[in-house]
Coordinates of C-alpha atoms and ligand atoms in Angstrom, one line a residue:
M181 CA -93.2 -146.9 122.8
P182 CA -96.3 -148.8 121.7
R183 CA -98.1 -147.9 118.4
I184 CA -101.8 -148.4 118.0
L185 CA -104.0 -148.5 114.9
G186 CA -107.5 -147.2 115.7
I187 CA -110.6 -147.9 113.8
E188 CA -114.0 -146.3 114.0
T189 CA -117.1 -147.3 112.0
S190 CA -120.0 -147.0 114.6
C191 CA -122.1 -144.5 112.7
D192 CA -121.5 -142.6 109.5
E193 CA -117.8 -141.9 109.6
T194 CA -115.3 -144.3 108.4
S195 CA -112.0 -143.4 110.3
A196 CA -108.6 -144.8 110.9
S197 CA -105.7 -143.3 112.9
V198 CA -102.2 -144.1 114.2
L199 CA -101.0 -142.9 117.5
S200 CA -98.1 -143.9 119.7
G201 CA -96.9 -143.0 123.2
T202 CA -97.2 -143.9 126.7
G203 CA -99.5 -142.8 129.5
D204 CA -100.7 -139.3 128.8
D205 CA -97.7 -138.6 126.6
V206 CA -99.0 -139.5 123.1
K207 CA -98.3 -138.5 119.6
L208 CA -101.1 -138.5 117.0
E209 CA -99.3 -139.7 113.8
S210 CA -102.3 -139.7 111.5
L211 CA -106.0 -139.2 111.2
V212 CA -108.2 -140.0 108.3
I213 CA -112.1 -139.3 108.5
L214 CA -114.3 -140.1 105.7
S215 CA -117.8 -138.7 106.3
Q216 CA -120.6 -140.4 104.5
D217 CA -122.4 -137.5 102.9
V218 CA -125.0 -139.8 101.3
H219 CA -127.2 -139.6 104.4
K220 CA -127.9 -135.9 104.0
V221 CA -130.5 -136.4 101.3
F222 CA -132.5 -138.9 103.8
G223 CA -132.3 -136.3 106.8
G224 CA -130.7 -138.9 109.0
V225 CA -128.4 -141.9 108.9
V226 CA -129.7 -145.0 107.0
P227 CA -128.1 -147.8 108.7
E228 CA -128.0 -150.4 105.7
I229 CA -126.4 -147.5 103.5
A230 CA -123.9 -146.8 106.4
S231 CA -122.7 -150.5 106.5
R232 CA -122.3 -150.8 102.9
A233 CA -120.3 -147.5 102.6
H234 CA -118.0 -148.6 105.4
L235 CA -117.2 -151.8 103.5
T236 CA -116.2 -149.8 100.4
S237 CA -114.1 -147.4 102.3
I238 CA -112.5 -149.3 105.2
V239 CA -109.5 -150.7 103.2
P240 CA -108.4 -147.4 101.6
V241 CA -109.1 -145.4 104.9
V242 CA -106.9 -147.7 106.9
S243 CA -104.2 -147.8 104.2
R244 CA -104.1 -144.0 104.1
A245 CA -103.8 -143.7 107.8
L246 CA -100.9 -146.0 107.9
G247 CA -99.4 -144.1 104.8
D248 CA -99.9 -140.7 106.3
A249 CA -98.1 -141.9 109.5
G250 CA -95.2 -143.3 107.4
V251 CA -95.6 -146.7 108.9
T252 CA -96.7 -150.3 108.0
L253 CA -98.6 -152.9 109.8
D254 CA -95.3 -154.3 110.9
D255 CA -94.9 -151.3 113.1
V256 CA -98.2 -151.5 114.7
D257 CA -98.4 -153.1 118.2
A258 CA -102.1 -153.5 118.6
I259 CA -105.4 -152.6 116.7
A260 CA -108.2 -150.8 118.7
V261 CA -111.7 -150.9 117.2
T262 CA -115.1 -149.4 118.2
S263 CA -117.1 -152.4 119.4
A264 CA -120.0 -150.7 121.0
P265 CA -122.3 -148.8 121.0
G266 CA -123.6 -147.9 117.6
L267 CA -125.3 -149.1 114.6
I268 CA -124.8 -152.8 114.6
G269 CA -124.2 -153.4 110.9
A270 CA -121.8 -150.4 110.7
L271 CA -119.9 -151.6 113.9
L272 CA -119.5 -155.1 112.6
V273 CA -117.6 -153.9 109.5
G274 CA -115.0 -152.5 111.8
V275 CA -114.9 -155.3 114.1
C276 CA -114.6 -158.0 111.6
Y277 CA -112.0 -156.1 109.6
A278 CA -109.9 -155.3 112.6
K279 CA -110.0 -159.0 113.9
A280 CA -109.2 -160.3 110.5
L281 CA -106.2 -158.0 110.2
A282 CA -105.1 -158.7 113.8
F283 CA -105.3 -162.4 113.2
A284 CA -103.4 -162.3 109.9
R285 CA -100.6 -160.2 111.4
G286 CA -100.5 -162.0 114.7
I287 CA -101.1 -158.7 116.7
P288 CA -103.7 -158.0 119.4
V289 CA -107.2 -156.5 118.8
I290 CA -108.8 -154.4 121.6
G291 CA -112.5 -153.5 121.4
V292 CA -113.2 -149.9 122.6
H293 CA -116.4 -148.4 123.9
H294 CA -117.2 -145.5 121.7
M295 CA -118.2 -143.1 124.5
E296 CA -115.0 -143.9 126.4
G297 CA -113.2 -142.8 123.1
H298 CA -115.1 -139.5 123.2
L299 CA -113.8 -139.0 126.8
F300 CA -110.2 -139.3 125.7
A301 CA -110.4 -137.1 122.5
T302 CA -109.9 -133.7 124.3
A303 CA -106.7 -135.0 125.8
L304 CA -105.3 -135.5 122.3
E305 CA -104.9 -131.7 122.0
H306 CA -105.0 -130.4 125.5
P307 CA -102.5 -132.0 127.7
D308 CA -104.3 -130.8 130.9
A309 CA -107.7 -132.4 129.9
V310 CA -106.9 -135.4 132.1
P311 CA -108.4 -136.7 135.3
P312 CA -109.7 -135.9 137.6
F313 CA -112.4 -134.0 135.8
T314 CA -116.0 -133.6 135.2
G315 CA -117.0 -135.1 131.7
L316 CA -120.0 -134.0 129.6
L317 CA -120.3 -136.2 126.5
V318 CA -123.0 -134.8 124.2
S319 CA -123.5 -136.3 120.8
G320 CA -126.2 -137.4 118.3
G321 CA -126.9 -140.6 120.3
H322 CA -125.7 -139.9 123.8
T323 CA -125.8 -137.5 126.7
L324 CA -123.6 -138.4 129.5
L325 CA -122.5 -136.6 132.7
L326 CA -119.5 -138.4 134.4
D327 CA -117.1 -137.9 137.2
V328 CA -113.8 -139.2 136.0
E329 CA -111.6 -139.7 139.0
E330 CA -108.8 -141.5 136.9
W331 CA -108.9 -143.1 133.3
G332 CA -110.9 -146.4 133.5
K333 CA -112.9 -145.2 136.8
Y334 CA -116.1 -143.5 135.8
R335 CA -118.8 -142.4 138.0
L336 CA -122.0 -142.0 135.8
L337 CA -124.0 -139.2 137.3
G338 CA -126.6 -138.6 134.7
G339 CA -128.0 -139.4 131.3
T340 CA -130.9 -138.5 129.2
R341 CA -134.4 -139.6 129.8
D342 CA -135.4 -139.4 126.2
D343 CA -133.6 -137.6 123.4
A344 CA -129.8 -137.1 123.3
A345 CA -128.7 -133.5 123.1
G346 CA -127.5 -133.7 119.5
E347 CA -130.8 -135.5 118.5
A348 CA -132.6 -132.6 119.9
F349 CA -130.6 -130.3 117.7
D350 CA -131.3 -132.4 114.7
K351 CA -135.0 -132.8 115.3
V352 CA -135.4 -129.0 116.0
A353 CA -133.5 -128.3 112.9
K354 CA -135.9 -130.3 110.9
L355 CA -139.0 -128.4 112.4
L356 CA -137.2 -125.2 111.3
G357 CA -136.5 -126.5 107.8
L358 CA -132.8 -126.6 108.4
P359 CA -130.5 -129.3 106.8
Y360 CA -129.2 -132.4 108.6
P361 CA -127.2 -132.6 110.8
G362 CA -128.8 -129.6 112.5
G363 CA -126.4 -128.6 115.2
R364 CA -124.2 -126.3 113.2
P365 CA -127.0 -124.7 111.2
I366 CA -128.9 -124.0 114.5
E367 CA -125.8 -122.5 116.0
T368 CA -125.3 -120.3 113.1
L369 CA -129.0 -119.2 112.9
A370 CA -129.2 -118.6 116.7
R371 CA -126.3 -116.0 116.5
E372 CA -128.7 -113.8 114.7
G373 CA -131.6 -114.5 117.0
D374 CA -133.1 -112.3 119.7
P375 CA -132.8 -114.1 123.1
S376 CA -135.6 -112.2 124.7
R377 CA -138.4 -113.3 122.3
F378 CA -138.8 -117.1 122.9
R379 CA -137.9 -118.0 126.5
F380 CA -138.2 -121.8 126.9
T381 CA -137.8 -123.5 130.2
K382 CA -134.4 -125.0 130.9
P383 CA -135.3 -128.8 131.1
M384 CA -135.0 -130.5 134.4
V385 CA -133.6 -127.4 136.2
R386 CA -135.6 -126.4 139.3
R387 CA -134.4 -123.8 141.8
N388 CA -135.1 -125.9 144.8
D389 CA -133.4 -129.0 143.4
T390 CA -131.1 -130.7 146.0
A391 CA -128.4 -133.4 145.4
E392 CA -131.0 -135.9 146.8
S393 CA -133.6 -135.0 144.0
A394 CA -133.9 -137.9 141.6
D395 CA -133.3 -135.6 138.6
Y396 CA -130.4 -133.7 140.0
Y397 CA -128.1 -134.6 137.3
Q398 CA -130.5 -136.0 134.7
F399 CA -131.3 -134.5 131.2
S400 CA -134.6 -134.6 129.2
F401 CA -134.9 -132.8 125.8
S402 CA -138.2 -134.1 124.3
G403 CA -140.4 -131.6 126.3
L404 CA -138.3 -128.8 124.9
K405 CA -138.7 -130.2 121.4
T406 CA -142.4 -130.1 121.7
A407 CA -142.4 -126.5 122.9
I408 CA -140.5 -125.8 119.8
L409 CA -142.9 -127.6 117.7
N410 CA -145.7 -125.5 119.3
A411 CA -143.9 -122.2 118.7
V412 CA -143.4 -123.2 115.1
H413 CA -147.2 -124.0 114.8
D414 CA -148.1 -120.7 116.4
S415 CA -145.8 -118.6 114.3
E416 CA -147.4 -116.4 111.8
D417 CA -144.3 -115.8 110.0
L418 CA -141.8 -118.5 110.6
G419 CA -139.3 -117.0 108.1
S420 CA -138.8 -114.0 110.5
D421 CA -139.3 -115.9 113.8
K422 CA -136.9 -118.7 112.9
A423 CA -133.7 -117.4 114.3
D424 CA -135.4 -116.2 117.5
I425 CA -136.9 -119.6 118.1
A426 CA -133.5 -121.3 117.3
R427 CA -131.9 -118.9 119.9
G428 CA -134.5 -119.6 122.5
F429 CA -134.0 -123.5 122.0
Q430 CA -130.3 -123.3 122.2
D431 CA -130.2 -121.1 125.2
A432 CA -132.7 -123.5 127.1
L433 CA -130.7 -126.7 126.1
I434 CA -127.3 -125.1 126.9
G435 CA -128.6 -123.8 130.1
S436 CA -129.6 -127.3 131.2
L437 CA -126.3 -128.8 130.1
V438 CA -124.3 -126.0 132.0
E439 CA -126.4 -126.2 135.1
K440 CA -126.0 -130.0 135.5
T441 CA -122.3 -130.0 134.8
F442 CA -121.7 -127.2 137.2
R443 CA -123.5 -129.2 139.9
A444 CA -121.2 -132.2 139.2
A445 CA -118.1 -130.2 139.2
D446 CA -119.1 -128.4 142.4
A447 CA -120.1 -131.6 144.2
F448 CA -117.0 -133.4 143.5
G449 CA -114.6 -130.4 143.7
R450 CA -113.4 -130.7 140.1
T451 CA -111.6 -127.9 138.5
R452 CA -111.4 -129.3 135.1
I453 CA -114.5 -129.7 132.8
V454 CA -114.0 -131.8 129.7
L455 CA -116.6 -131.7 126.9
G456 CA -116.8 -134.4 124.2
G457 CA -119.1 -135.3 121.3
G458 CA -120.4 -133.5 118.3
V459 CA -122.4 -131.0 120.4
A460 CA -119.1 -129.8 122.1
C461 CA -118.4 -128.1 118.7
N462 CA -121.0 -125.5 119.9
S463 CA -119.2 -122.4 120.8
A464 CA -122.2 -120.9 122.7
L465 CA -122.2 -124.0 124.9
V466 CA -118.4 -123.8 125.6
G467 CA -118.6 -120.0 126.2
A468 CA -121.7 -120.4 128.6
M469 CA -119.9 -123.3 130.4
Q470 CA -116.8 -121.5 130.8
E471 CA -118.6 -118.5 132.3
R472 CA -120.7 -120.5 134.8
V473 CA -117.8 -122.6 136.1
S474 CA -115.4 -119.7 136.6
E475 CA -117.4 -119.2 139.8
I476 CA -115.7 -122.2 141.1
G477 CA -112.3 -121.6 139.5
A478 CA -112.8 -124.3 137.0
T479 CA -111.6 -124.5 133.3
V480 CA -113.4 -125.9 130.4
F481 CA -111.7 -128.0 127.7
A482 CA -113.4 -128.6 124.4
P483 CA -111.9 -130.5 121.5
R484 CA -111.7 -128.9 118.0
P485 CA -114.5 -130.2 115.6
R486 CA -112.4 -132.8 114.1
L487 CA -111.8 -134.5 117.4
A488 CA -115.3 -133.7 118.9
T489 CA -117.1 -135.6 116.3
D490 CA -116.7 -139.3 115.5
N491 CA -113.0 -140.1 114.8
A492 CA -110.6 -143.1 115.1
A493 CA -107.9 -141.1 117.1
M494 CA -109.9 -141.2 120.3
I495 CA -110.5 -144.9 119.7
A496 CA -106.7 -145.4 119.3
R497 CA -106.0 -143.3 122.5
A498 CA -108.6 -145.2 124.6
G499 CA -107.1 -148.4 123.0
L500 CA -103.6 -147.4 124.1
F501 CA -104.7 -147.0 127.6
H502 CA -106.3 -150.5 127.8
F503 CA -103.2 -151.9 125.9
E504 CA -101.0 -150.6 128.6
R505 CA -103.0 -152.2 131.2
G506 CA -102.4 -155.5 129.6
E507 CA -106.0 -155.8 128.3
R508 CA -106.7 -157.6 125.0
S509 CA -109.9 -158.8 123.3
D510 CA -110.2 -162.4 122.0
L511 CA -111.0 -163.1 118.4
D512 CA -114.6 -163.7 119.4
L513 CA -114.8 -160.0 120.0
N514 CA -118.4 -159.0 119.0
A515 CA -120.2 -155.7 118.3
F516 CA -123.0 -154.5 120.5
A517 CA -125.6 -151.7 119.6
S518 CA -125.8 -150.7 123.2
Q519 CA -123.5 -151.5 126.2
P520 CA -122.7 -149.5 129.5
I521 CA -119.3 -147.7 129.4
P522 CA -116.6 -149.8 131.0
G523 CA -115.1 -149.0 134.4
L524 CA -118.2 -147.8 136.1
I525 CA -117.9 -147.2 139.8
A526 CA -120.8 -146.6 142.2
A527 CA -122.1 -142.9 142.0
Ligands
KG4_788 O1 -120.3 -137.2 118.1 P1 -121.0 -137.1 116.8 O2 -120.3 -136.7 115.7 O3 -121.6 -138.4 116.4 C1 -122.4 -139.3 117.3 O4 -121.7 -140.2 118.0 O5 -123.7 -139.1 117.4 O6 -122.1 -136.1 117.1 C2 -123.0 -135.7 116.0 C3 -124.1 -134.7 116.7 C4 -125.2 -134.3 115.6 O7 -126.5 -134.5 116.5 C5 -125.0 -132.8 115.4 O8 -126.2 -132.1 115.1 C6 -124.3 -132.3 116.6 O9 -123.3 -133.5 117.0 N1 -123.5 -131.1 116.5 C7 -123.7 -129.9 116.9 C8 -122.9 -129.0 116.3 N2 -122.0 -129.6 115.5 C9 -122.5 -131.0 115.5 N3 -124.6 -129.5 117.9 C10 -124.6 -128.3 118.3 N4 -123.9 -127.3 117.8 C11 -122.9 -127.6 116.8 N5 -122.0 -126.8 116.4
ZN789 ZN1 -119.8 -140.3 118.7

């Protein structure tokens, strides 16, 4: 049974993981995630600081992952590393380290697309979160709606025209004076909010939309963000309106995510919906999604927070898939800030 060491350094988490298995039958042997708290004081990730922090942590994080799994590099068959997309300096730390380790040990290295990793994350804890399914990936940098016929075959249905879903949470949190990252603070505050006070329009959802409409599966969150900005400016007592505004924002954003995902599942006859990315930690999203897709007899699978946010287990899992298909990267593997997800087929 192949054993993979996964490495993830695309943003502000230094992470390493060991897993082994074949096909969808895998065992997670260890997962270490070191989050760089330093960015909190800047209200966002500072790329140069992120790269330097990865440099300091990568060796101990990888050693710890191997130690927790009770293995050494001699027991590892391949190293999977996030090579795109992400912060270029941050990605390079992982890629250079993985290549050096692979070269020194004479084992293969496999570059993994970060978003393909997110797609595999849920399957690590839910054995049924496997293709065919409708996938919704919602993170700080990306919003992707995909139809997944089988692993490695992805139909990209929709993306965002402007801000990513997590980015919208983070920017609105800033407007409301909440800490970074803003997803969880908004979710907590929205729970106390009155849903009837601020009703914002669900972005890109029109009643007369048809599958032929250009925006049928597309997202856009910057208009909603402006609507929140106006509500904040117009508020005479932000302290008491804050929770209601947070609730109105979250309901509108979730409404859009749920409607588009429902359309995709319905159109392709999928009965499984797999969520991934940091925003998939939001329980209001998971609840609203389950309620809506129940109409077509579908089930929603969401990863627990540790696997929803950036982690190396999902990179190792996607790496195992490519390893088993005989795919390897060369030692000239490079990092790319942006790159389309591999395995795209015509929509
Ligand atoms: O996947 P992730 O860890 O990193 C990226 O690849 O971007 O996602 C981070 C994003 C942040 O924007 C954060 O605000 C959001 O996920 N997030 C949430 C929640 N927890 C994290 N958004 C909404 N509700 C949450 N509970
Ligand atoms: Zn991510």
